Amino acid sequence: MNPVPETNGDDTGSASAPAAPAPINLGKDDAPTVLGKLRSLVQDKTRFEPQDITPLAEDDVLQDFALQANYTLDARLEQRHINGYFTPSASDHCCASHDVVPLAQAHTRDRLRRAAGKLSTALNSTGHAYDAVLDGVYLGHAVKQWHLDSCNSCAGHGRVNCTTCYGSTTETCWNCRGGRTVSCDAYGCYGSGKVSCSYCHASGFVMENVAEQVMVEVPTTVYENGGSRTSYHTEWRTQYRNVQRTCHHCNFGKVTCNTCHGGGSVNCGTCRASGSITCRTCNGVGDLQCNPCDGSGKVGDAAWVDVHVAPAYSVSLPKQAPDDAHRIREKEGVRSLAALASSLQLSKVSIYDEDLPQEVDALYAGKLRIVRLDAACNGEAHHLVAYGSDLRWLTLDDIVEKLLRGDLKALSDALAGSLDDGLFSSHIQGLLTPLRDVAASELNADVIEAVLSGEAEHAHAAVVSADYASNVRTCVLGALRQVYTRLAKQFWWKGALAALAAAIGVWFFFGRGMGAAAGLLATGAAWLLFKRQVKAVLAEALGGDKQAERAMLIAGKGGRHRLAYTLVLAPAIAVALGAGYGLPLRQRASTAPVPALASAPVAPHVARVPLDASATKALKLYENGDKTQALAMLDVLVKKGNADAYGLYGWMTLMGEGQPKQPGQATPTAQERQARHADAKPWITRALAKNDSYALAAKGVMLAEGWQEQRNMPRALALLKQSAQKGNTEAMHLLGLYHVRGVQMPVNNKEARKWFTMAADKGSAGDIYNLGLMDWEGAGLRRPDRASAMQRWKIAASMGEERAIKAVAQGKP
């Protein structure tokens, strides 16, 4: 209890305290019984009946105890510096400066006596709680001793001269240091008075195009009678060449600065060339408020005495108190024991040293209800002890635990027997009956959930031991794991069969990418059906859906369902992905039959070329993915001199596309790749004359990668953009890759996203997948958009993109 400090000197009133409830005195007829509480526990938390417990004898007593509250009083001298804004109260006393502290200390004895009397009165008042007095100030000051003098710093004026301008209201300019001018800050000058010449770029020389007359011999050829003759004559022709000349606009690359006109300095803009500015400390006033007196003109001291209180509590028992009473005192704290007491009343208040009281003691007499019950259960006698107004258990003598241990032993034996059934056993009936008996006791479920949650003290710690809690957790989790695993052994082939059927059915209509996705969806559906089957089995065994859901929650917290889920999901996922990769690609039927060449038999791995081959047909084959047939057709066309085929042929040769690969063929060596690039270059050069889009793209790649060309990334990007503007999907793809990877230039996700989007709009499955990757990582976006990424990958997977199929299957790239 912390009363408000006194300010008027009136100490006669008692301290106010919150009203405490009247002492509780329980009669024998109104008090709850230990036997009733025990039977309620058995009925509510176990599967057993209350009649299984038979009372033998009961001893209900009120144990005496003493609660002592010790209050230590401490009179503390408080001192403060004050100024002219101090407002004394009517009881405060003005005195000489040297008398402030002594006069305040003189009140110490009186304040302690008043505080002790006030505390004694409060403790003896009706309804005062034993712990109503709180640590802190108990009796505030009644009188302040104070004194004020004129401030020496400002001589009582409250203002002092400014420490910067010393009353002049101005200070030296900080920019020019009073010099009124500063160095010229114009670009290139920086105080020199000269800047670079813009005509010659500071070199002092310019290039001029000079015309010259030169004599050349001009041949003339005349054709006559199937022969020819050549004659020569001279002509004067004008030629132009670049000549370096001295720049006449500057002097060795420098010209006079227009800002400072060659002087190298300009007028200070801060002080406007005056050399001084308004004082920044006093804002031009010339003086400042005095800090010691805060502008009041007076300073001094004040002192007073406050009385603080520090309460301490302890509990004691009579010498003849039984052992269980001492155990209760050690288990419960002072405040908890006082709250559990049947009654708690003040016996006496003692003040030590009436002349200079520094301690006040209050002694309370309390009574604590202790009930001792002797009971029999299953032919065994037990001694139980409960205490307090709410009958908390001190000991249950394992009476409830022994009831539950029979069910736990039966479950443990069934679990041990199940381990000998063999690896492929799927029978669960032998586990369900003992599991039902253990789960029927709600106390077991409470204990397991508390242990799995990592609580420091498991639920019902006063009812069952930590050893029992550990055993019931081990047995129940082991039984649930066996139930999950054995049901999974019965179910796994059904999920795998459903995934295979879904994958084949969808593949027949939409291709293997969509078939793999359908198989994965069927796997998820099979997993949900398996969970429903587990819930149905547990609900039938445990007696309801609520009990089954609680058992599944316990299995989930303990991680005992992981092996079963692996057995159900792994075969189904493997079947779905195997079908996605193993089923053949479905090709669109050709609209017209391709006539065969009437030439010699075609060797293995060599594509047949139709008689009506053309560059347009080769391009369509390339875009439809039949690159081997396209290359074979282009090879025939370029040998016939078809200029329209040069560009695509050069591109495919450069990139190594359409070449049939033999089984076990290794990756091309660096020499083989260089030879391929050299073979492609002439065809690309010829096609560039026709501005072919594939030739432009191929030339761009050669410049970007340094293949048969000097690296030139700006030129490479320009050529690729020209190709992309002609609708070339490969050029769009390469532009996106170069920008997203930052090849010889900064990474530009926005530009990469633009080119990938253009390629995706033209049906490029690989670029749809790349856009999904950028969405997944948030490249070019404010934040990652993984829902959009997964949607793009599903589209690409339906088009047969293998990377997208894998990303959809595993839920990430």
PDB file of C-alpha atoms in Angstrom, residues 274-382:
ATOM      1  CA  SER A 274      29.508  40.576 -46.684  1.00  0.00           C
ATOM      2  CA  GLY A 275      31.760  38.192 -44.715  1.00  0.00           C
ATOM      3  CA  SER A 276      29.321  37.784 -41.786  1.00  0.00           C
ATOM      4  CA  ILE A 277      25.964  36.120 -41.126  1.00  0.00           C
ATOM      5  CA  THR A 278      23.323  36.257 -38.387  1.00  0.00           C
ATOM      6  CA  CYS A 279      24.523  34.387 -35.285  1.00  0.00           C
ATOM      7  CA  ARG A 280      23.206  30.852 -35.406  1.00  0.00           C
ATOM      8  CA  THR A 281      23.495  30.291 -31.648  1.00  0.00           C
ATOM      9  CA  CYS A 282      21.282  33.144 -30.454  1.00  0.00           C
ATOM     10  CA  ASN A 283      19.468  33.750 -33.779  1.00  0.00           C
ATOM     11  CA  GLY A 284      20.609  37.368 -33.774  1.00  0.00           C
ATOM     12  CA  VAL A 285      19.271  38.240 -30.322  1.00  0.00           C
ATOM     13  CA  GLY A 286      22.697  38.679 -28.740  1.00  0.00           C
ATOM     14  CA  ASP A 287      22.041  36.869 -25.464  1.00  0.00           C
ATOM     15  CA  LEU A 288      20.841  33.468 -24.218  1.00  0.00           C
ATOM     16  CA  GLN A 289      18.713  32.124 -21.431  1.00  0.00           C
ATOM     17  CA  CYS A 290      20.778  31.296 -18.334  1.00  0.00           C
ATOM     18  CA  ASN A 291      20.992  27.534 -17.815  1.00  0.00           C
ATOM     19  CA  PRO A 292      21.601  27.343 -14.017  1.00  0.00           C
ATOM     20  CA  CYS A 293      18.482  29.333 -13.155  1.00  0.00           C
ATOM     21  CA  ASP A 294      16.533  28.424 -16.298  1.00  0.00           C
ATOM     22  CA  GLY A 295      15.939  32.125 -16.895  1.00  0.00           C
ATOM     23  CA  SER A 296      14.358  32.760 -13.491  1.00  0.00           C
ATOM     24  CA  GLY A 297      17.325  34.684 -12.028  1.00  0.00           C
ATOM     25  CA  LYS A 298      17.389  32.629  -8.811  1.00  0.00           C
ATOM     26  CA  VAL A 299      18.922  29.320  -7.686  1.00  0.00           C
ATOM     27  CA  GLY A 300      18.882  27.401  -4.419  1.00  0.00           C
ATOM     28  CA  ASP A 301      18.282  24.069  -2.649  1.00  0.00           C
ATOM     29  CA  ALA A 302      15.400  22.188  -1.062  1.00  0.00           C
ATOM     30  CA  ALA A 303      15.444  19.159   1.280  1.00  0.00           C
ATOM     31  CA  TRP A 304      12.909  16.938   3.020  1.00  0.00           C
ATOM     32  CA  VAL A 305      12.489  13.470   4.587  1.00  0.00           C
ATOM     33  CA  ASP A 306      10.442  10.592   3.087  1.00  0.00           C
ATOM     34  CA  VAL A 307       9.845   7.322   4.954  1.00  0.00           C
ATOM     35  CA  HIS A 308      10.131   4.133   2.869  1.00  0.00           C
ATOM     36  CA  VAL A 309       8.858   0.706   3.853  1.00  0.00           C
ATOM     37  CA  ALA A 310      10.172  -2.746   2.840  1.00  0.00           C
ATOM     38  CA  PRO A 311       7.852  -5.658   3.785  1.00  0.00           C
ATOM     39  CA  ALA A 312       9.022  -9.275   4.290  1.00  0.00           C
ATOM     40  CA  TYR A 313       6.897 -12.350   5.052  1.00  0.00           C
ATOM     41  CA  SER A 314       7.538 -15.758   6.610  1.00  0.00           C
ATOM     42  CA  VAL A 315       5.466 -18.768   7.757  1.00  0.00           C
ATOM     43  CA  SER A 316       6.122 -20.937  10.792  1.00  0.00           C
ATOM     44  CA  LEU A 317       4.485 -24.103  12.159  1.00  0.00           C
ATOM     45  CA  PRO A 318       4.172 -25.428  15.708  1.00  0.00           C
ATOM     46  CA  LYS A 319       6.884 -27.823  16.844  1.00  0.00           C
ATOM     47  CA  GLN A 320       4.423 -30.723  17.030  1.00  0.00           C
ATOM     48  CA  ALA A 321       3.167 -30.170  13.442  1.00  0.00           C
ATOM     49  CA  PRO A 322       3.117 -33.402  11.381  1.00  0.00           C
ATOM     50  CA  ASP A 323       5.498 -34.048   8.476  1.00  0.00           C
ATOM     51  CA  ASP A 324       2.878 -33.509   5.791  1.00  0.00           C
ATOM     52  CA  ALA A 325       2.272 -29.971   7.126  1.00  0.00           C
ATOM     53  CA  HIS A 326       5.989 -29.186   6.714  1.00  0.00           C
ATOM     54  CA  ARG A 327       5.876 -30.597   3.186  1.00  0.00           C
ATOM     55  CA  ILE A 328       2.939 -28.333   2.361  1.00  0.00           C
ATOM     56  CA  ARG A 329       4.867 -25.276   3.660  1.00  0.00           C
ATOM     57  CA  GLU A 330       7.872 -26.175   1.495  1.00  0.00           C
ATOM     58  CA  LYS A 331       5.686 -26.765  -1.569  1.00  0.00           C
ATOM     59  CA  GLU A 332       3.616 -23.583  -1.312  1.00  0.00           C
ATOM     60  CA  GLY A 333       4.899 -20.026  -0.963  1.00  0.00           C
ATOM     61  CA  VAL A 334       3.740 -17.583   1.692  1.00  0.00           C
ATOM     62  CA  ARG A 335       1.138 -15.892  -0.494  1.00  0.00           C
ATOM     63  CA  SER A 336      -0.190 -19.199  -1.870  1.00  0.00           C
ATOM     64  CA  LEU A 337      -0.463 -20.657   1.635  1.00  0.00           C
ATOM     65  CA  ALA A 338      -2.308 -17.579   2.857  1.00  0.00           C
ATOM     66  CA  ALA A 339      -4.738 -17.860  -0.073  1.00  0.00           C
ATOM     67  CA  LEU A 340      -5.400 -21.532   0.753  1.00  0.00           C
ATOM     68  CA  ALA A 341      -5.927 -20.905   4.482  1.00  0.00           C
ATOM     69  CA  SER A 342      -9.345 -21.595   5.972  1.00  0.00           C
ATOM     70  CA  SER A 343      -8.883 -18.506   8.154  1.00  0.00           C
ATOM     71  CA  LEU A 344      -6.202 -15.833   8.673  1.00  0.00           C
ATOM     72  CA  GLN A 345      -6.545 -13.222  11.458  1.00  0.00           C
ATOM     73  CA  LEU A 346      -4.247 -10.618  13.022  1.00  0.00           C
ATOM     74  CA  SER A 347      -2.897 -11.596  16.461  1.00  0.00           C
ATOM     75  CA  LYS A 348      -0.723  -8.626  17.395  1.00  0.00           C
ATOM     76  CA  VAL A 349       1.322  -5.687  16.065  1.00  0.00           C
ATOM     77  CA  SER A 350       4.729  -4.864  17.566  1.00  0.00           C
ATOM     78  CA  ILE A 351       6.747  -1.653  17.200  1.00  0.00           C
ATOM     79  CA  TYR A 352      10.441  -1.929  18.082  1.00  0.00           C
ATOM     80  CA  ASP A 353      12.174   1.056  19.742  1.00  0.00           C
ATOM     81  CA  GLU A 354       9.368   3.585  20.321  1.00  0.00           C
ATOM     82  CA  ASP A 355      11.909   6.446  20.381  1.00  0.00           C
ATOM     83  CA  LEU A 356      13.361   5.691  16.920  1.00  0.00           C
ATOM     84  CA  PRO A 357      11.123   2.992  15.404  1.00  0.00           C
ATOM     85  CA  GLN A 358      12.644   1.273  12.367  1.00  0.00           C
ATOM     86  CA  GLU A 359      10.736  -2.042  12.361  1.00  0.00           C
ATOM     87  CA  VAL A 360       7.064  -2.995  12.734  1.00  0.00           C
ATOM     88  CA  ASP A 361       5.966  -6.631  12.984  1.00  0.00           C
ATOM     89  CA  ALA A 362       2.484  -8.050  12.411  1.00  0.00           C
ATOM     90  CA  LEU A 363       1.707 -11.621  13.494  1.00  0.00           C
ATOM     91  CA  TYR A 364      -1.231 -13.466  11.874  1.00  0.00           C
ATOM     92  CA  ALA A 365      -2.733 -16.730  13.127  1.00  0.00           C
ATOM     93  CA  GLY A 366      -3.996 -19.016  10.361  1.00  0.00           C
ATOM     94  CA  LYS A 367      -5.611 -22.388   9.967  1.00  0.00           C
ATOM     95  CA  LEU A 368      -5.024 -24.698   7.003  1.00  0.00           C
ATOM     96  CA  ARG A 369      -7.327 -27.590   6.227  1.00  0.00           C
ATOM     97  CA  ILE A 370      -5.520 -30.955   5.820  1.00  0.00           C
ATOM     98  CA  VAL A 371      -7.480 -34.093   4.928  1.00  0.00           C
ATOM     99  CA  ARG A 372      -5.921 -37.563   5.218  1.00  0.00           C
ATOM    100  CA  LEU A 373      -7.783 -40.431   3.550  1.00  0.00           C
ATOM    101  CA  ASP A 374      -7.097 -44.167   3.726  1.00  0.00           C
ATOM    102  CA  ALA A 375      -8.720 -45.994   0.793  1.00  0.00           C
ATOM    103  CA  ALA A 376      -8.582 -49.417  -0.877  1.00  0.00           C
ATOM    104  CA  CYS A 377      -8.414 -50.126  -4.620  1.00  0.00           C
ATOM    105  CA  ASN A 378      -7.963 -53.530  -6.270  1.00  0.00           C
ATOM    106  CA  GLY A 379      -7.213 -55.072  -2.880  1.00  0.00           C
ATOM    107  CA  GLU A 380      -4.434 -52.569  -2.036  1.00  0.00           C
ATOM    108  CA  ALA A 381      -4.511 -49.899   0.709  1.00  0.00           C
ATOM    109  CA  HIS A 382      -3.483 -46.303  -0.112  1.00  0.00           C
TER     110      HIS A 382
END
